[in-house]
XYZ file of N, CA and C in Angstrom:
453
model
N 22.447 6.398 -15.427
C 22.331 6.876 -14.055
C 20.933 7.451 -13.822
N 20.610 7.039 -12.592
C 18.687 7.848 -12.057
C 19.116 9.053 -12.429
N 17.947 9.881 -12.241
C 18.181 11.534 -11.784
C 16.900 11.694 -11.438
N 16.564 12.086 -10.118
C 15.281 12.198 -9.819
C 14.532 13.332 -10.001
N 15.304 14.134 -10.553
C 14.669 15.533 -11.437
C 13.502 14.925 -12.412
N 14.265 13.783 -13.291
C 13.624 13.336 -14.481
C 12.134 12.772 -13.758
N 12.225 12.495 -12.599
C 10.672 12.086 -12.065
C 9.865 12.732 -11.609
N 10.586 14.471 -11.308
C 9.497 14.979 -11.576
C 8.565 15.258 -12.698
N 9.651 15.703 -13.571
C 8.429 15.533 -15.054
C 8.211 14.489 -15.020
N 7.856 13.735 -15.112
C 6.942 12.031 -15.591
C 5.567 12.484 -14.464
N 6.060 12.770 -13.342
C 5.112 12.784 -12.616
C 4.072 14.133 -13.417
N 4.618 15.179 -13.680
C 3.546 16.055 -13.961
C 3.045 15.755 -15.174
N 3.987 14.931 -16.247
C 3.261 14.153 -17.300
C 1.991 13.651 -16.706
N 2.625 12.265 -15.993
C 0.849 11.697 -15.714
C 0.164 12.600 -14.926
N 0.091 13.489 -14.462
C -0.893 14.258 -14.077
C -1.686 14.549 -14.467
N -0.796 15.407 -15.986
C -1.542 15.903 -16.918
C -2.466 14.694 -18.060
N -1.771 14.083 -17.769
C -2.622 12.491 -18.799
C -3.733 12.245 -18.056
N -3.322 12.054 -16.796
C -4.806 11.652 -15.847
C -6.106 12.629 -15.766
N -5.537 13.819 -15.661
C -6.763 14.768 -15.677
C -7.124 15.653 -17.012
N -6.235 14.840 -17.934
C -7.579 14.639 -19.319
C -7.822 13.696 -19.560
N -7.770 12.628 -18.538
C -8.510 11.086 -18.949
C -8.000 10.483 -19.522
N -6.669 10.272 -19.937
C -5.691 9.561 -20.980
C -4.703 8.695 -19.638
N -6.003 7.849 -19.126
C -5.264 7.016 -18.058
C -3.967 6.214 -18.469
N -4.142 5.363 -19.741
C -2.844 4.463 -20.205
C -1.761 5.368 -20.537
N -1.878 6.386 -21.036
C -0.668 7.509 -21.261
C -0.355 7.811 -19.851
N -1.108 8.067 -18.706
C -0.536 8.319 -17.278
C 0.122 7.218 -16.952
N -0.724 6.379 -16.932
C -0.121 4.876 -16.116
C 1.210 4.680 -16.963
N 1.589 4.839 -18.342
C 3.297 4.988 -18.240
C 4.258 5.594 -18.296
N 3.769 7.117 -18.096
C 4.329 8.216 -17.241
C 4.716 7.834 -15.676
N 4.043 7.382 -15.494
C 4.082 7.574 -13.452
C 4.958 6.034 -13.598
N 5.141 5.239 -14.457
C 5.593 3.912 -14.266
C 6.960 4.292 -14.299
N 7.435 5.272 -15.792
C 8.866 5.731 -15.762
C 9.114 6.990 -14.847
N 7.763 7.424 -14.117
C 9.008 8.090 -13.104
C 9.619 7.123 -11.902
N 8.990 5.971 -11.405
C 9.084 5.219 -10.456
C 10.476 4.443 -11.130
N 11.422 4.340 -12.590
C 11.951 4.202 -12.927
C 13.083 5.032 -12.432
N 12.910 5.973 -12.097
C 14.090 7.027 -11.865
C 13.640 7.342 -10.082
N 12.637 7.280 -9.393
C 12.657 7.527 -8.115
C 11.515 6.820 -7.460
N 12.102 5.320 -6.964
C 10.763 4.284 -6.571
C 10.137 4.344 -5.767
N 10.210 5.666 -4.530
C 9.615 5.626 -3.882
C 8.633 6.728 -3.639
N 8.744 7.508 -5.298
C 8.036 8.812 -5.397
C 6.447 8.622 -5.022
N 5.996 9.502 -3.968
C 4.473 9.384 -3.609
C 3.688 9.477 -4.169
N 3.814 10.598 -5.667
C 2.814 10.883 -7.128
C 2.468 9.497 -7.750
N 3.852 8.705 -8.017
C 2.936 7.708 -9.099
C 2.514 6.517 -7.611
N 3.287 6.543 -6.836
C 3.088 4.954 -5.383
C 0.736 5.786 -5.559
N 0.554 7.269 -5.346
C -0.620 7.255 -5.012
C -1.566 7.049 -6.720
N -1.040 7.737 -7.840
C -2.016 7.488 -9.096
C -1.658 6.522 -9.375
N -1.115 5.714 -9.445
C -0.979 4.057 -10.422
C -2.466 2.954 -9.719
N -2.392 3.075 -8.345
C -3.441 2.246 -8.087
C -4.690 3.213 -8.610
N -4.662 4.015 -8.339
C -6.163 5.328 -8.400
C -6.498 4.915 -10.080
N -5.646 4.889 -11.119
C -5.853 4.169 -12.392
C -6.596 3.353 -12.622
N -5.615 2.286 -11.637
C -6.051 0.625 -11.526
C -7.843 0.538 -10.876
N -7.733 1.331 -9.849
C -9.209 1.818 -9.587
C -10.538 2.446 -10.941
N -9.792 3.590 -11.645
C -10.784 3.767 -12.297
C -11.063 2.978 -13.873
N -10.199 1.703 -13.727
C -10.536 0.626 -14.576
C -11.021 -0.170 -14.452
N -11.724 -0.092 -13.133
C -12.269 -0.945 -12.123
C -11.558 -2.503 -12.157
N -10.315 -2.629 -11.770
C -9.379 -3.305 -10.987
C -8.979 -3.132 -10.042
N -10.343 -3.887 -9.194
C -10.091 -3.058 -7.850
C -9.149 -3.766 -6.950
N -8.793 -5.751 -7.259
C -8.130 -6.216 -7.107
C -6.296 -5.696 -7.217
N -6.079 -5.567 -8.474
C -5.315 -4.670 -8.515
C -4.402 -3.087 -7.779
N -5.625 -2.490 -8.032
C -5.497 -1.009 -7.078
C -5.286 -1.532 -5.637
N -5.963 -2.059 -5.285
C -5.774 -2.700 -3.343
C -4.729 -3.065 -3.257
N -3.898 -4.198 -4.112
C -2.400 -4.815 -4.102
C -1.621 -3.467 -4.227
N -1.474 -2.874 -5.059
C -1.032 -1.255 -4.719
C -0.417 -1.095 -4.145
N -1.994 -0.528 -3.763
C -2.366 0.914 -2.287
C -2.215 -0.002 -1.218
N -1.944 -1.469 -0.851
C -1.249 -2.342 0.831
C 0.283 -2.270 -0.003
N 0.600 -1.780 -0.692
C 1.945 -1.760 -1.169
C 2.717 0.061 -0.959
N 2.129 0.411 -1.153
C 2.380 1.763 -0.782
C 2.013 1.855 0.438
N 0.437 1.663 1.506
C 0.529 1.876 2.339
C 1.968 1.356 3.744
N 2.606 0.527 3.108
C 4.205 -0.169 3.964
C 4.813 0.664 4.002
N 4.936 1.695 2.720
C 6.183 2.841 2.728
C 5.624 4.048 3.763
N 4.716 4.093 3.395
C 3.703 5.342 3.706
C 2.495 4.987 4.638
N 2.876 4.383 6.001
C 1.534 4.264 6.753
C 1.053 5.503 7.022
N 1.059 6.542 7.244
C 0.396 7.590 7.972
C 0.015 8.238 6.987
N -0.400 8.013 5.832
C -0.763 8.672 4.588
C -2.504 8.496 4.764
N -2.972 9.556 4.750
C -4.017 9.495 4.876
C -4.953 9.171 3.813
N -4.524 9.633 2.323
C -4.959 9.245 1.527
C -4.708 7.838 0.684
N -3.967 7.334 1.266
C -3.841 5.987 0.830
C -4.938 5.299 1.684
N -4.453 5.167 3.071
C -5.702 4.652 3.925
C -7.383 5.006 3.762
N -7.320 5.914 3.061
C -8.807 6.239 2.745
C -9.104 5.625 1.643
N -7.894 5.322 0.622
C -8.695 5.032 -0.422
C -8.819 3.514 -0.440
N -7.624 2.547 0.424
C -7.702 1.585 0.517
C -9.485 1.496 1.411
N -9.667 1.933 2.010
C -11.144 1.784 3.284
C -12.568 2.283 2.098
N -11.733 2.765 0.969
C -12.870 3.198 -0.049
C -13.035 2.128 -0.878
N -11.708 1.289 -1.479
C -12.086 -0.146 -2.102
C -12.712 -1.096 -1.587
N -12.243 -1.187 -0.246
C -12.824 -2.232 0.305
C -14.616 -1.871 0.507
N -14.902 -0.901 1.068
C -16.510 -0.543 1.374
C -17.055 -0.742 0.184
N -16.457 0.675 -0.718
C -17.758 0.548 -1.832
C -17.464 -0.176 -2.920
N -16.363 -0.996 -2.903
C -16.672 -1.464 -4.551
C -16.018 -3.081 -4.287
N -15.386 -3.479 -2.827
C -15.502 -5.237 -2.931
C -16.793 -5.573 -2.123
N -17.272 -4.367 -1.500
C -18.414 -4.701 -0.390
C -17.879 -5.823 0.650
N -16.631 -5.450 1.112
C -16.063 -5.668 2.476
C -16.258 -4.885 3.414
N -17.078 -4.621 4.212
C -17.796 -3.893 5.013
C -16.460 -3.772 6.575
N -16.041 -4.847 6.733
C -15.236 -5.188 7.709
C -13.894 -4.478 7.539
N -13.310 -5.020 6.554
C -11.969 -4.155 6.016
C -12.126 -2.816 5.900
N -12.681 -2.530 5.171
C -13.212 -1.050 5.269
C -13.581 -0.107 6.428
N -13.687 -0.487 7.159
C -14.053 0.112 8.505
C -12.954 0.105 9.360
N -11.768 -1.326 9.259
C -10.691 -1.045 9.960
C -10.085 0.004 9.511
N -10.099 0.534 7.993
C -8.913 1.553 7.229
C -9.865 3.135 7.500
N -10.965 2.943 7.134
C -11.607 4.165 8.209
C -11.587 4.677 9.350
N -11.276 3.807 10.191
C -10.728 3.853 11.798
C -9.314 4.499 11.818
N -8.612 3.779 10.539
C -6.993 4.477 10.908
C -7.003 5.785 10.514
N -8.080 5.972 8.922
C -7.852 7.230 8.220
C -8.135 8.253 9.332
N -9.460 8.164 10.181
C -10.201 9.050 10.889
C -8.794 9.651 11.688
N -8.724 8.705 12.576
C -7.229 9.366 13.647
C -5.979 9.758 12.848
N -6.009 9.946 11.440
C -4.655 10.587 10.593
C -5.311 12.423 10.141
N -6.588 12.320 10.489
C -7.037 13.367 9.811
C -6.742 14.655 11.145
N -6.707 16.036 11.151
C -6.444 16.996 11.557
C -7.315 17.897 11.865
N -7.388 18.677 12.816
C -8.244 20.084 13.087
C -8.500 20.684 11.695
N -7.605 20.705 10.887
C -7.992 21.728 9.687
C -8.447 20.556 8.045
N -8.539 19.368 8.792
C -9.209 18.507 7.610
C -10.769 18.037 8.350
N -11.737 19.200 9.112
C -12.849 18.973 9.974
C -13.697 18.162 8.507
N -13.701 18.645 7.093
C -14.546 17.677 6.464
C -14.028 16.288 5.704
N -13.723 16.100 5.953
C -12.620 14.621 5.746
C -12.983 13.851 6.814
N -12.948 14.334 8.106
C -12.844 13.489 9.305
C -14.479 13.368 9.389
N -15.319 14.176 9.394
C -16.561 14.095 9.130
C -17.074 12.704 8.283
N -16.499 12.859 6.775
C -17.324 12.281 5.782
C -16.918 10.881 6.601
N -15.647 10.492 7.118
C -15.323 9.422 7.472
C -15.890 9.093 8.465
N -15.912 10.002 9.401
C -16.793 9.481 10.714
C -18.162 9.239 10.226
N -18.960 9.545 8.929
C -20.259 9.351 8.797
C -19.787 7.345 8.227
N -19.469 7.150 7.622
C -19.201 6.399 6.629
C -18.687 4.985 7.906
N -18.369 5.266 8.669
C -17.783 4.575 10.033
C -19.480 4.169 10.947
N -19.897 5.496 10.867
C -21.246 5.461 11.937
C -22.492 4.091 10.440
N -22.149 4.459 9.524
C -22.742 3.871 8.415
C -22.697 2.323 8.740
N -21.499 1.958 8.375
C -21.139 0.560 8.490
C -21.702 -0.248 9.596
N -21.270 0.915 10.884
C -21.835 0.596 12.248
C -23.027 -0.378 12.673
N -24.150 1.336 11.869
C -25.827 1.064 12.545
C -26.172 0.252 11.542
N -25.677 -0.582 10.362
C -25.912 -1.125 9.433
C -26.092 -2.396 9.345
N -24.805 -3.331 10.302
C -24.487 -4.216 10.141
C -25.809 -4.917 11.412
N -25.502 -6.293 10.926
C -26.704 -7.188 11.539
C -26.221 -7.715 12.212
N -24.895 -8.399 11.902
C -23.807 -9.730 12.491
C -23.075 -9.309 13.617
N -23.389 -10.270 14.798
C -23.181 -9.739 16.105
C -22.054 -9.516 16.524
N -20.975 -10.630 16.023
C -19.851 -10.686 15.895
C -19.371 -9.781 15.182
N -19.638 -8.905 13.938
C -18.930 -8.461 13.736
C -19.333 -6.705 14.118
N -20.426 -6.395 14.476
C -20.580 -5.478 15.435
C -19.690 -5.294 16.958
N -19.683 -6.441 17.660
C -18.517 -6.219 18.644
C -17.333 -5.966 18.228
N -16.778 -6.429 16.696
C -15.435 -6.315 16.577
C -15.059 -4.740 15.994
N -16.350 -4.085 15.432
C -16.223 -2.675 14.800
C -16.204 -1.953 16.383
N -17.190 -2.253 17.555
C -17.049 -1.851 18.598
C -15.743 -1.630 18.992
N -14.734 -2.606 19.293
C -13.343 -2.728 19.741
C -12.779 -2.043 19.112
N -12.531 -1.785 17.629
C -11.984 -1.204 16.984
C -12.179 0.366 16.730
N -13.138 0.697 17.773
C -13.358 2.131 17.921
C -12.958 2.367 19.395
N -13.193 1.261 20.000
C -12.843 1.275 21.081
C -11.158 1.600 21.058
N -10.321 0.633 20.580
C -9.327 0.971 20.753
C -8.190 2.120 19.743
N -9.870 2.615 18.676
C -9.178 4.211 17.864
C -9.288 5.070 18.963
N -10.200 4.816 20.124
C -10.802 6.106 20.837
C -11.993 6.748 19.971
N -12.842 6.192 19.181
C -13.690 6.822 18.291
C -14.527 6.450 19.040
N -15.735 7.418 19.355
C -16.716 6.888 20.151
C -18.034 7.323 19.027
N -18.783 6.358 18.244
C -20.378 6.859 17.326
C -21.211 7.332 17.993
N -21.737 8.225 18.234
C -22.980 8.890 18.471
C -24.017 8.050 17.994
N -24.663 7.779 18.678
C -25.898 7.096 18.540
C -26.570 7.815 17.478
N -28.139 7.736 16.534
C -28.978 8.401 16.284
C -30.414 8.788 16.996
């Protein structure tokens, strides 16, 4: 029988594995708590974050669009998915749509979060060359309500 007690320890297992760097000891901690409670948010958010710092970024993305289904309004999933895509497939495009969503999930009392993102948004922006895909980052602020400040 589950017992989803038992997932909390697994979960604070891999915690503790992850933040002394003993990623493969986390990654099957957080695997057997998802054994006992599959839709626990601890391992759905560190299993890709793993897969990330093994640089499988292929991997981590299949994830984190796998968790983000359970969990759309998760802000940190959407950020980190808008973080694979920017800095490490150099999808400039994807990345900017999941920045757009993260920005409007963020709060009055997350002012530096919404910041780093709104910089990272204005980034992509004044960056890009391709006309087409400048109108389409346009629309897509257009229809977050995000308006870039010029420089």
């Amino acid at each position: 029988k589950k017992d989803s007690k038992f997932s909390f320890a697994w979960d604070n297992l891999g915690i503790i594995y992850y933040t002394t760097d003993k990623k493969d000891d986390a990654l099957k901690a957080f695997k057997n708590s998802i054994k006992e409670a599959p839709n626990g948010l601890y391992p759905m958010l560190y299993i890709p974050r793993i897969y990330s710092d093994k640089k499988d970024y292929q991997q981590a993305l299949k994830l984190y669009k796998e968790v983000v289904e359970i969990y759309p309004n998760s802000l940190d999933v959407n950020l980190s998915i808008a973080n694979l895509y920017y800095l490490q497939l150099n999808d400039a495009y994807s990345g900017f749509k999941y920045y757009a969503k993260a920005y409007k999930l963020t709060n009055t009392s997350q002012i530096d979060i919404s910041e780093k993102i709104y910089e990272m948004m204005k980034e992509i922006h004044n960056t890009s060359k391709d006309e087409k895909e400048i109108f389409e980052f346009t629309q897509i602020l257009k229809d977050n309500n995000i308006n870039i400040r010029e420089q």
